[in-house]
Amino acid sequence: MFELAPRLLAVLDGGGPVVVATAVAMSGSAPSGVGTSMAVLPGGQVVGTISGGCVEGSLFVTAEQVLADGVPVLERFGFDDDPDDPDAVWAPALRCGGRVEVLVRRIDPADPVVEVLRRASSGVPTSLTVSLEPDTLGAVVTAPDGCRGRVFVERTDARPRCIVVGAVEFAVAVTNAAAVLGHAVTVVDPRPVFLTDERFPAADERIVGWPTRVLEGLPIDASTVVVVLSHDERFDAAVIDLALRRGAGYVGAMGSRATHERRTAELRALGTPDLGRLRSPIGLDIGAETPAEMAVAIMAEVIAVRRGAGGGALAGGEGPIHRRAVAAASG
């Protein structure tokens, strides 16, 4: 649900209710992860998705009912192994063969969930625990450590930082893509004529300054992405060295293979640690040419590194496609 927070708050702050359907448990092969949500806004507008189309039609009907009466519903979709089991009420809607449980509940402007959404939207780490028990279904659990029964816990961490060095045209596209993916983007360049609000409206910060000095003052940790697009021999290697030494989770640099070799020689001379973590030339090999295509290639590699995925084609592979863990729990 937290991924929809800005859209939900736009309605709730205007005084209207929303209905949110959230995947609270999954097993087997399923098209998305636990915690993904779709919402039905006033007028029947739908935002978000859970299955990519398998269950949304049924959930829309349920959402209309929940909007009208305010009574939460726990829907179950998938094929049950034992159709004679009297406790099994699974609806055969997931063609991938998995199972998913979806909590559908109405959120009103006075609901305490609104403040949780507000924190999530502002990038503050937060969590929400709701009951999955029939008699308290959808109720917010304020003391999850001491609760009894089945609950669902949704968490969101602080927005990961993406530092883009070099206000080139490729950086505009990378900034836009990183922002869409939930990053707090900082663009750094020593040239004020290129680093403007008009060129980088999606950036959270635009800092004009010498990149190494700027990066020394920025928080960098294992969740931080550093993308070097500047092609400036005066500071590119020093920026990469600093990012790797400070433990940035992803460090990538744009340039040809010849440029990469020159940079690598300079980094070895600097004694840069963890050179094997440097992604250069940057991005996955998808044949990207335009700035927008390069942004897709770069951010796809960022995701692959974060998730520990190989970045190859799914076709012809084996094993589960989705890596997100089930977050439903019993207390």
mmCIF file of C-alpha atoms in Angstrom, residues 43-190:
data_model
loop_
_atom_site.group_PDB
_atom_site.id
_atom_site.type_symbol
_atom_site.label_atom_id
_atom_site.label_comp_id
_atom_site.label_asym_id
_atom_site.label_seq_id
_atom_site.Cartn_x
_atom_site.Cartn_y
_atom_site.Cartn_z
ATOM 1 C CA GLY A 43 -15.493 7.571 -9.469
ATOM 2 C CA GLY A 44 -14.203 4.038 -9.909
ATOM 3 C CA GLN A 45 -10.629 4.951 -10.860
ATOM 4 C CA VAL A 46 -8.198 2.083 -10.216
ATOM 5 C CA VAL A 47 -4.515 2.589 -9.375
ATOM 6 C CA GLY A 48 -1.935 -0.095 -8.686
ATOM 7 C CA THR A 49 -2.118 -3.817 -9.370
ATOM 8 C CA ILE A 50 -1.754 -7.132 -7.560
ATOM 9 C CA SER A 51 -1.738 -9.834 -10.208
ATOM 10 C CA GLY A 52 -1.340 -7.986 -13.472
ATOM 11 C CA GLY A 53 -4.938 -8.722 -14.420
ATOM 12 C CA CYS A 54 -5.861 -12.148 -13.008
ATOM 13 C CA VAL A 55 -7.821 -11.021 -9.947
ATOM 14 C CA GLU A 56 -8.350 -7.287 -10.399
ATOM 15 C CA GLY A 57 -11.826 -7.658 -11.906
ATOM 16 C CA SER A 58 -13.089 -9.659 -8.948
ATOM 17 C CA LEU A 59 -11.381 -7.316 -6.494
ATOM 18 C CA PHE A 60 -13.020 -4.291 -8.111
ATOM 19 C CA VAL A 61 -16.447 -5.789 -7.422
ATOM 20 C CA THR A 62 -15.442 -6.503 -3.822
ATOM 21 C CA ALA A 63 -14.030 -2.983 -3.469
ATOM 22 C CA GLU A 64 -17.355 -1.454 -4.514
ATOM 23 C CA GLN A 65 -19.060 -3.488 -1.793
ATOM 24 C CA VAL A 66 -16.490 -2.461 0.823
ATOM 25 C CA LEU A 67 -16.779 1.185 -0.228
ATOM 26 C CA ALA A 68 -20.515 1.001 0.335
ATOM 27 C CA ASP A 69 -20.654 -0.825 3.688
ATOM 28 C CA GLY A 70 -17.150 -0.325 5.130
ATOM 29 C CA VAL A 71 -16.839 -4.001 6.091
ATOM 30 C CA PRO A 72 -13.355 -5.404 5.321
ATOM 31 C CA VAL A 73 -13.092 -8.596 3.272
ATOM 32 C CA LEU A 74 -10.304 -11.184 3.021
ATOM 33 C CA GLU A 75 -10.391 -12.608 -0.509
ATOM 34 C CA ARG A 76 -8.547 -15.784 -1.490
ATOM 35 C CA PHE A 77 -7.491 -16.670 -5.029
ATOM 36 C CA GLY A 78 -5.826 -19.788 -6.391
ATOM 37 C CA PHE A 79 -6.408 -23.472 -6.941
ATOM 38 C CA ASP A 80 -6.783 -25.557 -3.802
ATOM 39 C CA ASP A 81 -5.148 -28.988 -3.656
ATOM 40 C CA ASP A 82 -8.152 -30.486 -1.850
ATOM 41 C CA PRO A 83 -11.481 -29.233 -3.214
ATOM 42 C CA ASP A 84 -13.319 -31.419 -0.660
ATOM 43 C CA ASP A 85 -11.820 -29.493 2.265
ATOM 44 C CA PRO A 86 -14.780 -27.597 3.824
ATOM 45 C CA ASP A 87 -12.414 -24.821 4.989
ATOM 46 C CA ALA A 88 -11.070 -24.185 1.484
ATOM 47 C CA VAL A 89 -12.746 -21.263 -0.271
ATOM 48 C CA TRP A 90 -10.121 -20.499 -2.904
ATOM 49 C CA ALA A 91 -11.359 -19.023 -6.169
ATOM 50 C CA PRO A 92 -9.567 -20.329 -9.298
ATOM 51 C CA ALA A 93 -8.271 -17.051 -10.692
ATOM 52 C CA LEU A 94 -4.459 -17.300 -10.721
ATOM 53 C CA ARG A 95 -3.409 -19.071 -13.888
ATOM 54 C CA CYS A 96 0.184 -19.245 -12.675
ATOM 55 C CA GLY A 97 -0.886 -21.865 -10.128
ATOM 56 C CA GLY A 98 -0.113 -19.890 -6.989
ATOM 57 C CA ARG A 99 -2.310 -18.620 -4.185
ATOM 58 C CA VAL A 100 -2.833 -15.144 -2.863
ATOM 59 C CA GLU A 101 -4.843 -13.701 0.009
ATOM 60 C CA VAL A 102 -5.985 -10.119 -0.408
ATOM 61 C CA LEU A 103 -7.277 -7.843 2.333
ATOM 62 C CA VAL A 104 -9.792 -5.308 0.997
ATOM 63 C CA ARG A 105 -10.571 -2.430 3.367
ATOM 64 C CA ARG A 106 -11.910 1.119 3.262
ATOM 65 C CA ILE A 107 -9.785 4.007 4.497
ATOM 66 C CA ASP A 108 -11.591 7.182 5.517
ATOM 67 C CA PRO A 109 -9.983 10.627 6.050
ATOM 68 C CA ALA A 110 -10.148 10.216 9.862
ATOM 69 C CA ASP A 111 -8.605 6.730 9.802
ATOM 70 C CA PRO A 112 -5.309 6.449 11.761
ATOM 71 C CA VAL A 113 -3.825 4.793 8.677
ATOM 72 C CA VAL A 114 -3.760 8.236 7.020
ATOM 73 C CA GLU A 115 -0.926 9.453 9.247
ATOM 74 C CA VAL A 116 1.025 6.270 8.491
ATOM 75 C CA LEU A 117 0.568 6.945 4.789
ATOM 76 C CA ARG A 118 1.747 10.508 5.314
ATOM 77 C CA ARG A 119 4.964 9.309 6.957
ATOM 78 C CA ALA A 120 5.560 6.785 4.193
ATOM 79 C CA SER A 121 4.965 9.417 1.515
ATOM 80 C CA SER A 122 7.540 11.738 3.086
ATOM 81 C CA GLY A 123 10.175 9.000 3.108
ATOM 82 C CA VAL A 124 10.150 8.348 6.853
ATOM 83 C CA PRO A 125 10.646 4.665 7.789
ATOM 84 C CA THR A 126 7.358 3.359 9.118
ATOM 85 C CA SER A 127 5.273 0.228 9.550
ATOM 86 C CA LEU A 128 1.637 -0.771 9.793
ATOM 87 C CA THR A 129 0.227 -3.905 11.432
ATOM 88 C CA VAL A 130 -3.345 -4.999 10.751
ATOM 89 C CA SER A 131 -5.323 -7.951 12.038
ATOM 90 C CA LEU A 132 -6.279 -10.825 9.744
ATOM 91 C CA GLU A 133 -8.544 -12.430 12.345
ATOM 92 C CA PRO A 134 -12.233 -12.638 11.301
ATOM 93 C CA ASP A 135 -13.580 -10.680 14.281
ATOM 94 C CA THR A 136 -11.036 -7.843 13.962
ATOM 95 C CA LEU A 137 -10.266 -8.042 10.251
ATOM 96 C CA GLY A 138 -8.424 -4.969 8.995
ATOM 97 C CA ALA A 139 -8.128 -3.348 12.424
ATOM 98 C CA VAL A 140 -4.850 -1.579 13.140
ATOM 99 C CA VAL A 141 -2.797 -3.441 15.755
ATOM 100 C CA THR A 142 -0.985 -0.926 17.947
ATOM 101 C CA ALA A 143 1.085 -3.428 19.957
ATOM 102 C CA PRO A 144 2.103 -6.156 17.476
ATOM 103 C CA ASP A 145 4.684 -7.715 19.828
ATOM 104 C CA GLY A 146 1.991 -8.672 22.280
ATOM 105 C CA CYS A 147 -0.798 -9.569 19.861
ATOM 106 C CA ARG A 148 -2.335 -12.976 19.452
ATOM 107 C CA GLY A 149 -3.653 -14.276 16.179
ATOM 108 C CA ARG A 150 -2.760 -13.683 12.569
ATOM 109 C CA VAL A 151 -1.570 -10.263 11.488
ATOM 110 C CA PHE A 152 -0.062 -8.624 8.434
ATOM 111 C CA VAL A 153 2.875 -6.257 8.808
ATOM 112 C CA GLU A 154 3.788 -3.794 6.076
ATOM 113 C CA ARG A 155 7.017 -1.819 6.383
ATOM 114 C CA THR A 156 8.743 0.863 4.400
ATOM 115 C CA ASP A 157 12.307 2.009 4.861
ATOM 116 C CA ALA A 158 13.719 5.446 4.217
ATOM 117 C CA ARG A 159 13.853 6.232 0.504
ATOM 118 C CA PRO A 160 17.162 5.010 -0.905
ATOM 119 C CA ARG A 161 19.410 7.807 -2.113
ATOM 120 C CA CYS A 162 20.546 8.029 -5.730
ATOM 121 C CA ILE A 163 23.441 10.416 -6.353
ATOM 122 C CA VAL A 164 23.860 11.373 -10.007
ATOM 123 C CA VAL A 165 27.173 13.053 -10.844
ATOM 124 C CA GLY A 166 27.139 15.116 -14.027
ATOM 125 C CA ALA A 167 24.207 17.206 -15.261
ATOM 126 C CA VAL A 168 24.323 15.788 -18.789
ATOM 127 C CA GLU A 169 21.270 14.831 -20.870
ATOM 128 C CA PHE A 170 21.582 11.192 -19.801
ATOM 129 C CA ALA A 171 21.363 12.397 -16.197
ATOM 130 C CA VAL A 172 17.948 13.957 -16.822
ATOM 131 C CA ALA A 173 16.565 10.591 -17.919
ATOM 132 C CA VAL A 174 18.292 8.697 -15.090
ATOM 133 C CA THR A 175 16.940 11.177 -12.526
ATOM 134 C CA ASN A 176 13.400 10.751 -13.821
ATOM 135 C CA ALA A 177 13.658 6.948 -13.806
ATOM 136 C CA ALA A 178 15.235 6.797 -10.340
ATOM 137 C CA ALA A 179 12.544 9.078 -8.906
ATOM 138 C CA VAL A 180 9.783 6.895 -10.360
ATOM 139 C CA LEU A 181 11.432 3.895 -8.683
ATOM 140 C CA GLY A 182 11.253 5.618 -5.296
ATOM 141 C CA HIS A 183 14.759 7.039 -4.911
ATOM 142 C CA ALA A 184 15.557 10.370 -3.339
ATOM 143 C CA VAL A 185 17.695 11.805 -6.131
ATOM 144 C CA THR A 186 20.572 14.229 -5.694
ATOM 145 C CA VAL A 187 22.215 15.634 -8.834
ATOM 146 C CA VAL A 188 25.712 17.084 -8.481
ATOM 147 C CA ASP A 189 27.606 19.209 -11.006
ATOM 148 C CA PRO A 190 30.014 22.141 -10.736
#
